[in-house]
XYZ file of C-alpha atoms in Angstrom:
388
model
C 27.710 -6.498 -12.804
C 29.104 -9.290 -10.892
C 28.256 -9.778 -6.755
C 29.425 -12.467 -4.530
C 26.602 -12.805 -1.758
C 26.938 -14.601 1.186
C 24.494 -15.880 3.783
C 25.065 -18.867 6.567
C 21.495 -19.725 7.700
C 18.178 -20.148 6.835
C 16.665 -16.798 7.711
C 20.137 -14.895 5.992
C 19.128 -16.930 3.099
C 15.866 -15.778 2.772
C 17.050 -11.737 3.367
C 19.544 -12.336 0.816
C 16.980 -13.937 -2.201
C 14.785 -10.846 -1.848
C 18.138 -8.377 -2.126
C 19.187 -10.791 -5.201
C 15.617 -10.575 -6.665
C 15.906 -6.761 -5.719
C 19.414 -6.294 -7.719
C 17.892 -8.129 -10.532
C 14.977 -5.862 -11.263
C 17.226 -2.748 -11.073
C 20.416 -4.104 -13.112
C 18.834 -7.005 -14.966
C 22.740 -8.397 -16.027
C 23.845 -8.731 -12.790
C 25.567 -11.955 -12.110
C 25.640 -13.837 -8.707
C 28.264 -16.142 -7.208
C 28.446 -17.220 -3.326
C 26.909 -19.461 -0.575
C 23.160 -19.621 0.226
C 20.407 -21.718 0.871
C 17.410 -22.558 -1.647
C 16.462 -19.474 -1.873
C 18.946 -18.165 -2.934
C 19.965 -20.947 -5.533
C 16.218 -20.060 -6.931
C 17.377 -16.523 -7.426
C 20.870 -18.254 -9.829
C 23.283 -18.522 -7.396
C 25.314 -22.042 -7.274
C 26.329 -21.622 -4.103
C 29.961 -22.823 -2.994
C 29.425 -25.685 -0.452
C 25.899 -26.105 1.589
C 25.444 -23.202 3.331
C 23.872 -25.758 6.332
C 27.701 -26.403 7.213
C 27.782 -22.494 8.696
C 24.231 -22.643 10.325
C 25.700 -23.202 14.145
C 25.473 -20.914 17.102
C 26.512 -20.787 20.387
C 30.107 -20.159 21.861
C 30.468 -23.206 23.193
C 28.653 -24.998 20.138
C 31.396 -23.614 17.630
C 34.554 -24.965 19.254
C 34.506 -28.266 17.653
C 33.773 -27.072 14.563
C 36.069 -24.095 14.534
C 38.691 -25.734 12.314
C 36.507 -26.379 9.693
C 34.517 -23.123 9.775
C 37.750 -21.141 9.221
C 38.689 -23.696 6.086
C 35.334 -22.293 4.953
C 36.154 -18.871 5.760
C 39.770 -19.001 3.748
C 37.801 -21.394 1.087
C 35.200 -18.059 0.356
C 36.898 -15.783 0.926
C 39.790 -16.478 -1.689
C 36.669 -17.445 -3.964
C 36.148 -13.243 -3.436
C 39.364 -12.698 -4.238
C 39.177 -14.955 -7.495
C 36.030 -13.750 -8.926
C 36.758 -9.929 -8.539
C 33.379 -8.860 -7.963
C 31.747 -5.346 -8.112
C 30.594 -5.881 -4.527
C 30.910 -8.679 -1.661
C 27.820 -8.682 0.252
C 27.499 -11.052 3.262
C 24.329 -11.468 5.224
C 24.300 -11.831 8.578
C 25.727 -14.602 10.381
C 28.769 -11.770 11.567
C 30.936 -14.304 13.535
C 31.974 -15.874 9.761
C 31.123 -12.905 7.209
C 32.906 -10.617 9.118
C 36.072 -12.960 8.824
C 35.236 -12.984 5.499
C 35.100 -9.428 4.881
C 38.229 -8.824 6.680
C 40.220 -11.246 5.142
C 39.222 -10.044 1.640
C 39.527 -6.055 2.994
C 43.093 -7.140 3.530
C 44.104 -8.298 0.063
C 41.748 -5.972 -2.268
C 40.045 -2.993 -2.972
C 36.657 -4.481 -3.400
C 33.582 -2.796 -1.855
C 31.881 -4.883 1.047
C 28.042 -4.264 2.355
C 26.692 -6.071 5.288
C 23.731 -6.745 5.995
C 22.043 -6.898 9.260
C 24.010 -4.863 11.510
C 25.033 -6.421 14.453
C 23.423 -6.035 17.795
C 25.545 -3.731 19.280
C 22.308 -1.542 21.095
C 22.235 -5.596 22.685
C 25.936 -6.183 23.823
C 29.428 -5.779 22.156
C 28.626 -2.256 21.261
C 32.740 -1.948 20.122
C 31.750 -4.379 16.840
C 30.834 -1.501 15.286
C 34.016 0.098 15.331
C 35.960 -3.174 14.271
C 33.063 -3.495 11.310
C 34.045 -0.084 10.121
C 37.894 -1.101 9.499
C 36.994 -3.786 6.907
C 32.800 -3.017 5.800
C 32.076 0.081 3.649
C 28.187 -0.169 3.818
C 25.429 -2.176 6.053
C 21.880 -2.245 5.159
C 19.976 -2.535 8.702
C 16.519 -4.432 9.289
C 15.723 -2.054 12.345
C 14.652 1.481 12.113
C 17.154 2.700 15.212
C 20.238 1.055 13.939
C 21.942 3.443 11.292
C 22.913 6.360 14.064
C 25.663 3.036 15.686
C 26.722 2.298 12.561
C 27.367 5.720 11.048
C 28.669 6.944 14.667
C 31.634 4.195 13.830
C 32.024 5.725 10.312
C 29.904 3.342 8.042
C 27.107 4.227 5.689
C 24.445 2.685 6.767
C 20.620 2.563 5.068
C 17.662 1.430 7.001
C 15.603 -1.028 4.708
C 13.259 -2.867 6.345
C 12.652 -6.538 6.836
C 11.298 -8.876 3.195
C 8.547 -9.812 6.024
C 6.358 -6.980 5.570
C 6.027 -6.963 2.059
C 4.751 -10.201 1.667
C 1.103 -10.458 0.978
C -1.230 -11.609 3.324
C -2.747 -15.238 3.551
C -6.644 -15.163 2.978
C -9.099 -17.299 4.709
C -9.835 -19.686 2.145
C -6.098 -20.335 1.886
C -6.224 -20.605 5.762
C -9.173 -22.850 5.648
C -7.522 -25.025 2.886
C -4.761 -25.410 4.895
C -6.496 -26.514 8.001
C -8.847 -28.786 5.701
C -5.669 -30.676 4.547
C -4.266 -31.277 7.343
C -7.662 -32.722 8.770
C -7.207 -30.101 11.851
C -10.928 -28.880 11.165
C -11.320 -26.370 14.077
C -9.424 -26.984 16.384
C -6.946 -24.358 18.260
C -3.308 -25.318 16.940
C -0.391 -24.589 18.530
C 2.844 -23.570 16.025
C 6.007 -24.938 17.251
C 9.362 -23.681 15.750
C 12.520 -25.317 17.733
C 15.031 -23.826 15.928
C 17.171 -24.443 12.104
C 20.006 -25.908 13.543
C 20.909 -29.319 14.851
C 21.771 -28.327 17.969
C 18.966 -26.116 19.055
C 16.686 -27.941 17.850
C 18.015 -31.347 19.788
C 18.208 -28.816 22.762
C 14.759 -27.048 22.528
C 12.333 -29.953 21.455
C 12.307 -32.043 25.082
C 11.640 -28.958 26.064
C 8.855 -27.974 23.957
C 7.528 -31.410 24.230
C 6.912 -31.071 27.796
C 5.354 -27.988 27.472
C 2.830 -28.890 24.651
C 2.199 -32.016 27.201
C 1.111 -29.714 29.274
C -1.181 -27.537 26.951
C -2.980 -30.505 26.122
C -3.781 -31.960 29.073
C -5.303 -28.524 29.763
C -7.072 -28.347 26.477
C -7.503 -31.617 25.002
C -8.809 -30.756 21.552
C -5.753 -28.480 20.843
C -3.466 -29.875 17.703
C 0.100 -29.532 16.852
C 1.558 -27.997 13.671
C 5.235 -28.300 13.445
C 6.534 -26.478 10.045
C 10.200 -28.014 10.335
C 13.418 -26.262 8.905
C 14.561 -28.447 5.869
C 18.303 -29.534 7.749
C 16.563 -30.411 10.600
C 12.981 -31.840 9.119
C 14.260 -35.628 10.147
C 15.323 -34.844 13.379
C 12.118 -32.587 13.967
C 10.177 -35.241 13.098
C 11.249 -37.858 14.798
C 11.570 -35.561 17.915
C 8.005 -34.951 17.520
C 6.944 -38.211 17.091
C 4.503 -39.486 20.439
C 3.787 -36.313 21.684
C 0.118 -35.153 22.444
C -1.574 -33.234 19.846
C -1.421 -36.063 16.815
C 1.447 -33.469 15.829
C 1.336 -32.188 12.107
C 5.115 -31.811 10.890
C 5.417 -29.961 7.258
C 8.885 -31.223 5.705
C 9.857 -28.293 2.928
C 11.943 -30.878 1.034
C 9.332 -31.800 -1.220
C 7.541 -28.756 -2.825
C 9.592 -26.293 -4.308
C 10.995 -23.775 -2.445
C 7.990 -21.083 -3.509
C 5.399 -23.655 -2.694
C 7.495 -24.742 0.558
C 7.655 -21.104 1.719
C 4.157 -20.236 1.009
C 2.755 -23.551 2.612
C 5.007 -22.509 5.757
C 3.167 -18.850 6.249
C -0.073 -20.367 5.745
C 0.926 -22.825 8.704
C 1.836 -19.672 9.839
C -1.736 -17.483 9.747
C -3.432 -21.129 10.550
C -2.039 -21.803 14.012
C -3.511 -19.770 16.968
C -0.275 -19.540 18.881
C 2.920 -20.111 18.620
C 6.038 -21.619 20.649
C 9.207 -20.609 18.783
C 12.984 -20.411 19.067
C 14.530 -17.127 19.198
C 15.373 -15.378 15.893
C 14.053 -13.331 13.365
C 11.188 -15.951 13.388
C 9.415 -13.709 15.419
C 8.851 -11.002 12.773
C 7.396 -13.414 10.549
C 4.816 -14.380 13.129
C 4.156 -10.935 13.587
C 3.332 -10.620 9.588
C 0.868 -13.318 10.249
C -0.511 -11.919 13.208
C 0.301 -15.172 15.234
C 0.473 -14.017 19.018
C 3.518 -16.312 20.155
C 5.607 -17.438 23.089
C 9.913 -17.136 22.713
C 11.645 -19.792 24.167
C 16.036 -20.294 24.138
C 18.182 -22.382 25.720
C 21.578 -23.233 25.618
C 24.885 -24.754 26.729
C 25.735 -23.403 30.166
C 28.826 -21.516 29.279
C 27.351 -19.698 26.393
C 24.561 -18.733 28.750
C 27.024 -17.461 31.351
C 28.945 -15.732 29.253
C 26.459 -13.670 27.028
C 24.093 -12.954 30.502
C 26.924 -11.261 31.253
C 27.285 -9.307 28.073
C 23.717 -8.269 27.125
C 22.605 -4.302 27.696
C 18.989 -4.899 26.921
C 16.011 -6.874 29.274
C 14.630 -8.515 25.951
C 15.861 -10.227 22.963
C 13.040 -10.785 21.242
C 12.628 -8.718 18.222
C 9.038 -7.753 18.310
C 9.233 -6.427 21.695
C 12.017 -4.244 20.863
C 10.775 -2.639 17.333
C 7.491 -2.242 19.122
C 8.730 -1.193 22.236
C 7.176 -3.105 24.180
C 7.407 -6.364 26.365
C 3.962 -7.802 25.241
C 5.931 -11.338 24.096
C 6.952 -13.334 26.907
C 10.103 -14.963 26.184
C 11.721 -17.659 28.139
C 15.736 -17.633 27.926
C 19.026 -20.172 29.555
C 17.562 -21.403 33.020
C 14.076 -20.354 32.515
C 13.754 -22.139 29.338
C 11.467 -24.490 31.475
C 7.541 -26.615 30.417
C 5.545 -25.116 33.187
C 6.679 -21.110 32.621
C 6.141 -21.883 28.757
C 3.155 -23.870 28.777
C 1.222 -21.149 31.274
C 1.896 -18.467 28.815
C 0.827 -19.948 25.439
C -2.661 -21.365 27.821
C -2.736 -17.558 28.974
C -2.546 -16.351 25.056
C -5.111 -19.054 24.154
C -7.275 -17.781 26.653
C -6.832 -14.183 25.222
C -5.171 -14.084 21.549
C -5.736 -10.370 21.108
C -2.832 -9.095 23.925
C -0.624 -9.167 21.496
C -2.034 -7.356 18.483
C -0.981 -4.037 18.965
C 2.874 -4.972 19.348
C 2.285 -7.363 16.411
C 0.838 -4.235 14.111
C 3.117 -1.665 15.570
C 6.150 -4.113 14.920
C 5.268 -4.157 11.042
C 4.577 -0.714 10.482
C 8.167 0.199 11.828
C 9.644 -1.850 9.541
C 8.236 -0.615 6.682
C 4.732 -2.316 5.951
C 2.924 -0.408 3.397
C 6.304 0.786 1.462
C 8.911 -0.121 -1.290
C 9.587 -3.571 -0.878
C 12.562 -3.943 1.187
C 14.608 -6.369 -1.106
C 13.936 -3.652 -3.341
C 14.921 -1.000 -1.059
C 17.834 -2.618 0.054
C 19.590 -3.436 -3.902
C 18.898 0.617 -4.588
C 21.123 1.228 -1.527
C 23.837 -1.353 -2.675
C 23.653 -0.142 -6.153
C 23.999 3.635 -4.742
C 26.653 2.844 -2.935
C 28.551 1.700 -5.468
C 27.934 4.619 -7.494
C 28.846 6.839 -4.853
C 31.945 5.265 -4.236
C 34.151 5.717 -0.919
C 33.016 7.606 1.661
C-alpha cells in the first residue's frame, strides 16, 4: 500500500505522524511519500521540499508568496499524479491541500481523505460543499463536525485529537525539568508566539510587553519560551532582554522524540500560559496548563475575517468544552494590559480553568483508541468500502 500524505505546518505535521504511525501498525507494508515536518520524516517519509515553505497564514500575508505557493501546489500535486497512490491524504492547512486535492480530483481516480475539516460551524460554511466535489473522506478532530460534512455528501469519521492519548508527565519529570532549567520554584509563565515567521514577529512585542507587565507585578515569576524549530532564532532573539531571565528551548538539537517530550514537560512545568491561537490550546489542555489566547494580525485580514466569523470564540477549548472559561485576546484587542491582567488573574487562581480543561479532553476522546489509530482504521475502511 502506497499513500502520499501531506501536511503544511507544524501542528498538521504532528496529526499526520500519529495517522502514519497509525497506518503502519494496521498495514505494516504501507509505503509513504509527501511533504511533512520532522515528524513525519521520523515516521519514513522524505518529504518533497520543507514543508516550512507552506507554514504562512493570513490573507494579506499570502499575497506575496502566492506565486510560489501555487508552484508548490502544481509541484505536489503532479508528484500525486506520478506516484499513483492508494490514497492522497492532506492534513489540514485547506487553503493549499484543497488545491491539491482538486487539481489531482481533476486528472485521476485516486481516493482523497482530509483531515481536519474545515471550520465551517466558524465562517465559510459553503467549503463544505466545494470539499465534497473533489474529497471523498475527512477524518474530523471535533466531536460536532461529521453532521456538516456528511450534510455536503462526504463521509466523514470523528477521531479525536493525538493530544489525548499521550501519557501524562509525572512530577519527577516536572521537577527535573524545572531543576534544569535552574527555575527552582518559581511560578513560570509559558509563552507560545506562534510557528510562523510572521506571527511570531507580530505577536512577540506584544507578548513582551505583557510579560513586562507580569513581572513587575510578581517579581519572582520566570519565563519559559519552548520555541517552534523555523522560528527558534527569531524567538530567541525576540526574547532576548525581557524580564523573567527568559528560558527559550530550541527543538533543533534533541531528536524529534526527545524535542517533543522536553516541549510537554515545559508544558506541565509552567503555571500559565500566553499562547498564539491554534490547536496549541488542546495541548495545554492535556497538560492541564490554564492559559491566556492571544492573535493579531495585518489589518485587512482582521477586517475581512471579523466580518466572516459565525461564532464569539475561536479558541478551541472553549468551544469543545462549551464554554468561555479561556480568555482570548484577538486583532485590536491583542493589547499588554488586557493580556497581562488575565494571566495575573489566572496566577492568582489557576484552578478556573480546570473543568473546561478536563471536559475539553474527554470530548475528544481521552481514555479511548488512540486517535492516530482511530483515524488509519477509518482511512483503511474507506478504502475498502470504496465510493460512496
Amino acid at each position: 500500500m502506497n499513500a502520499f500524505v501531506i501536511a503544511g505546518e507544524p501542528s498538521g505535521d504532528r496529526l499526520a505522524a500519529a495517522l502514519m504511525g497509525g497506518l503502519r501498525r494496521l498495514h505494516p507494508a504501507v509505503d509513504f511519500e509527501g511533504v511533512g515536518g520532522p515528524l513525519m520524516q521520523a515516521e519514513g517519509l522524505e518529504s518533497l521540499f520543507p514543508m516550512e515553505e507552506l507554514s504562512v497564514m493570513g490573507l494579506a500575508e499570502v499575497l506575496p508568496k502566492y506565486r510560489h505557493l501555487r508552484r508548490r501546489m502544481i509541484q505536489t500535486a503532479d508528484a500525486v499524479l506520478a506516484a499513483r497512490p492508494d490514497v492522497l491524504i492532506t492534513v489540514d492547512s485547506p487553503d493549499f491541500c484543497l488545491r491539491v486535492a482538486q487539481r489531482v480530483r481533476a486528472r485521476s481516480d485516486i481516493r482523497i481523505v482530509h483531515y481536519v475539516a474545515p471550520s465551517v460551524w466558524a465562517w465559510r460554511p459553503g467549503r463544505a460543499s466545494a470539499m465534497a466535489r473533489h474529497v471523498d473522506q475527512v477524518l474530523a478532530l471535533l466531536p460536532f463536525e461529521p453532521p456538516y460534512m456528511e450534510a455536503a455528501g462526504m463521509r466523514c469519521d470523528f477521531v479525536g485529537h493525538p493530544v489525548v492519548a499521550e501519557p501524562a508527565i509525572e512530577g519527577a519529570a516536572i521537577r527535573g525539568l524545572r531543576d534544569t532549567l535552574g527555575l527552582g520554584d518559581a511560578p513560570v509563565v509559558l509563552i507560545l508566539p506562534g510557528s510562523r515567521k510572521g506571527e511570531v514577529t507580530r505577536l512577540l512585542p506584544i507578548f513582551g510587553a505583557a510579560v513586562a507587565r507580569v513581572v513587575a507585578a510578581r517579581p519572582d515569576t520566570r519565563v519559559l519560551v519552548p520555541a517552534a524549530a523555523p522560528v527558534a532564532d527569531l524567538v530567541a532573539a525576540g526574547v532576548a532582554g525581557w524580564p523573567g531571565n527568559p528560558v527559550v528551548l530550541d527543538p533543533r538539537g534533541p531528536s524529534p522524540a526527545e524535542g517533543t517530550m522536553r516541549k510537554r514537560q515545559a508544558f506541565a512545568a509552567a503555571d500559565v500560559a500566553l499562547a498564539a491561537s491554534g490547536t496549541v490550546s488542546l495541548e495545554l489542555a492535556a497538560a492541564g496548563t490554564p492559559m491566556v489566547i492571544a492573535y493579531d494580525m495585518n489589518r485587512l485580514t482582521w477586517a475581512i475575517l471579523r466580518r466572516m466569523v459565525r461564532v464569539d470564540t475561536v479558541t478551541l477549548v472553549n468551544l469543545v468544552s462549551d464554554s468561555r472559561a479561556v480568555p482570548e485576546f484577538l486583532g485590536p484587542a491583542c493589547l499588554p494590559g488586557p493580556i497581562s491582567d488575565a494571566l495575573l488573574d489566572l496566577l492568582a487562581d489557576p484552578s478556573r480553568q480546570c473543568d473546561a480543561l478536563s471536559a475539553t479532553m474527554e470530548r475528544l476522546g481521552r481514555g479511548g483508541e488512540d486517535p492516530g489509530l482511530r483515524a488509519a482504521r477509518a482511512v483503511l475502511d474507506g478504502l475498502q468500502a470504496g465510493p460512496g
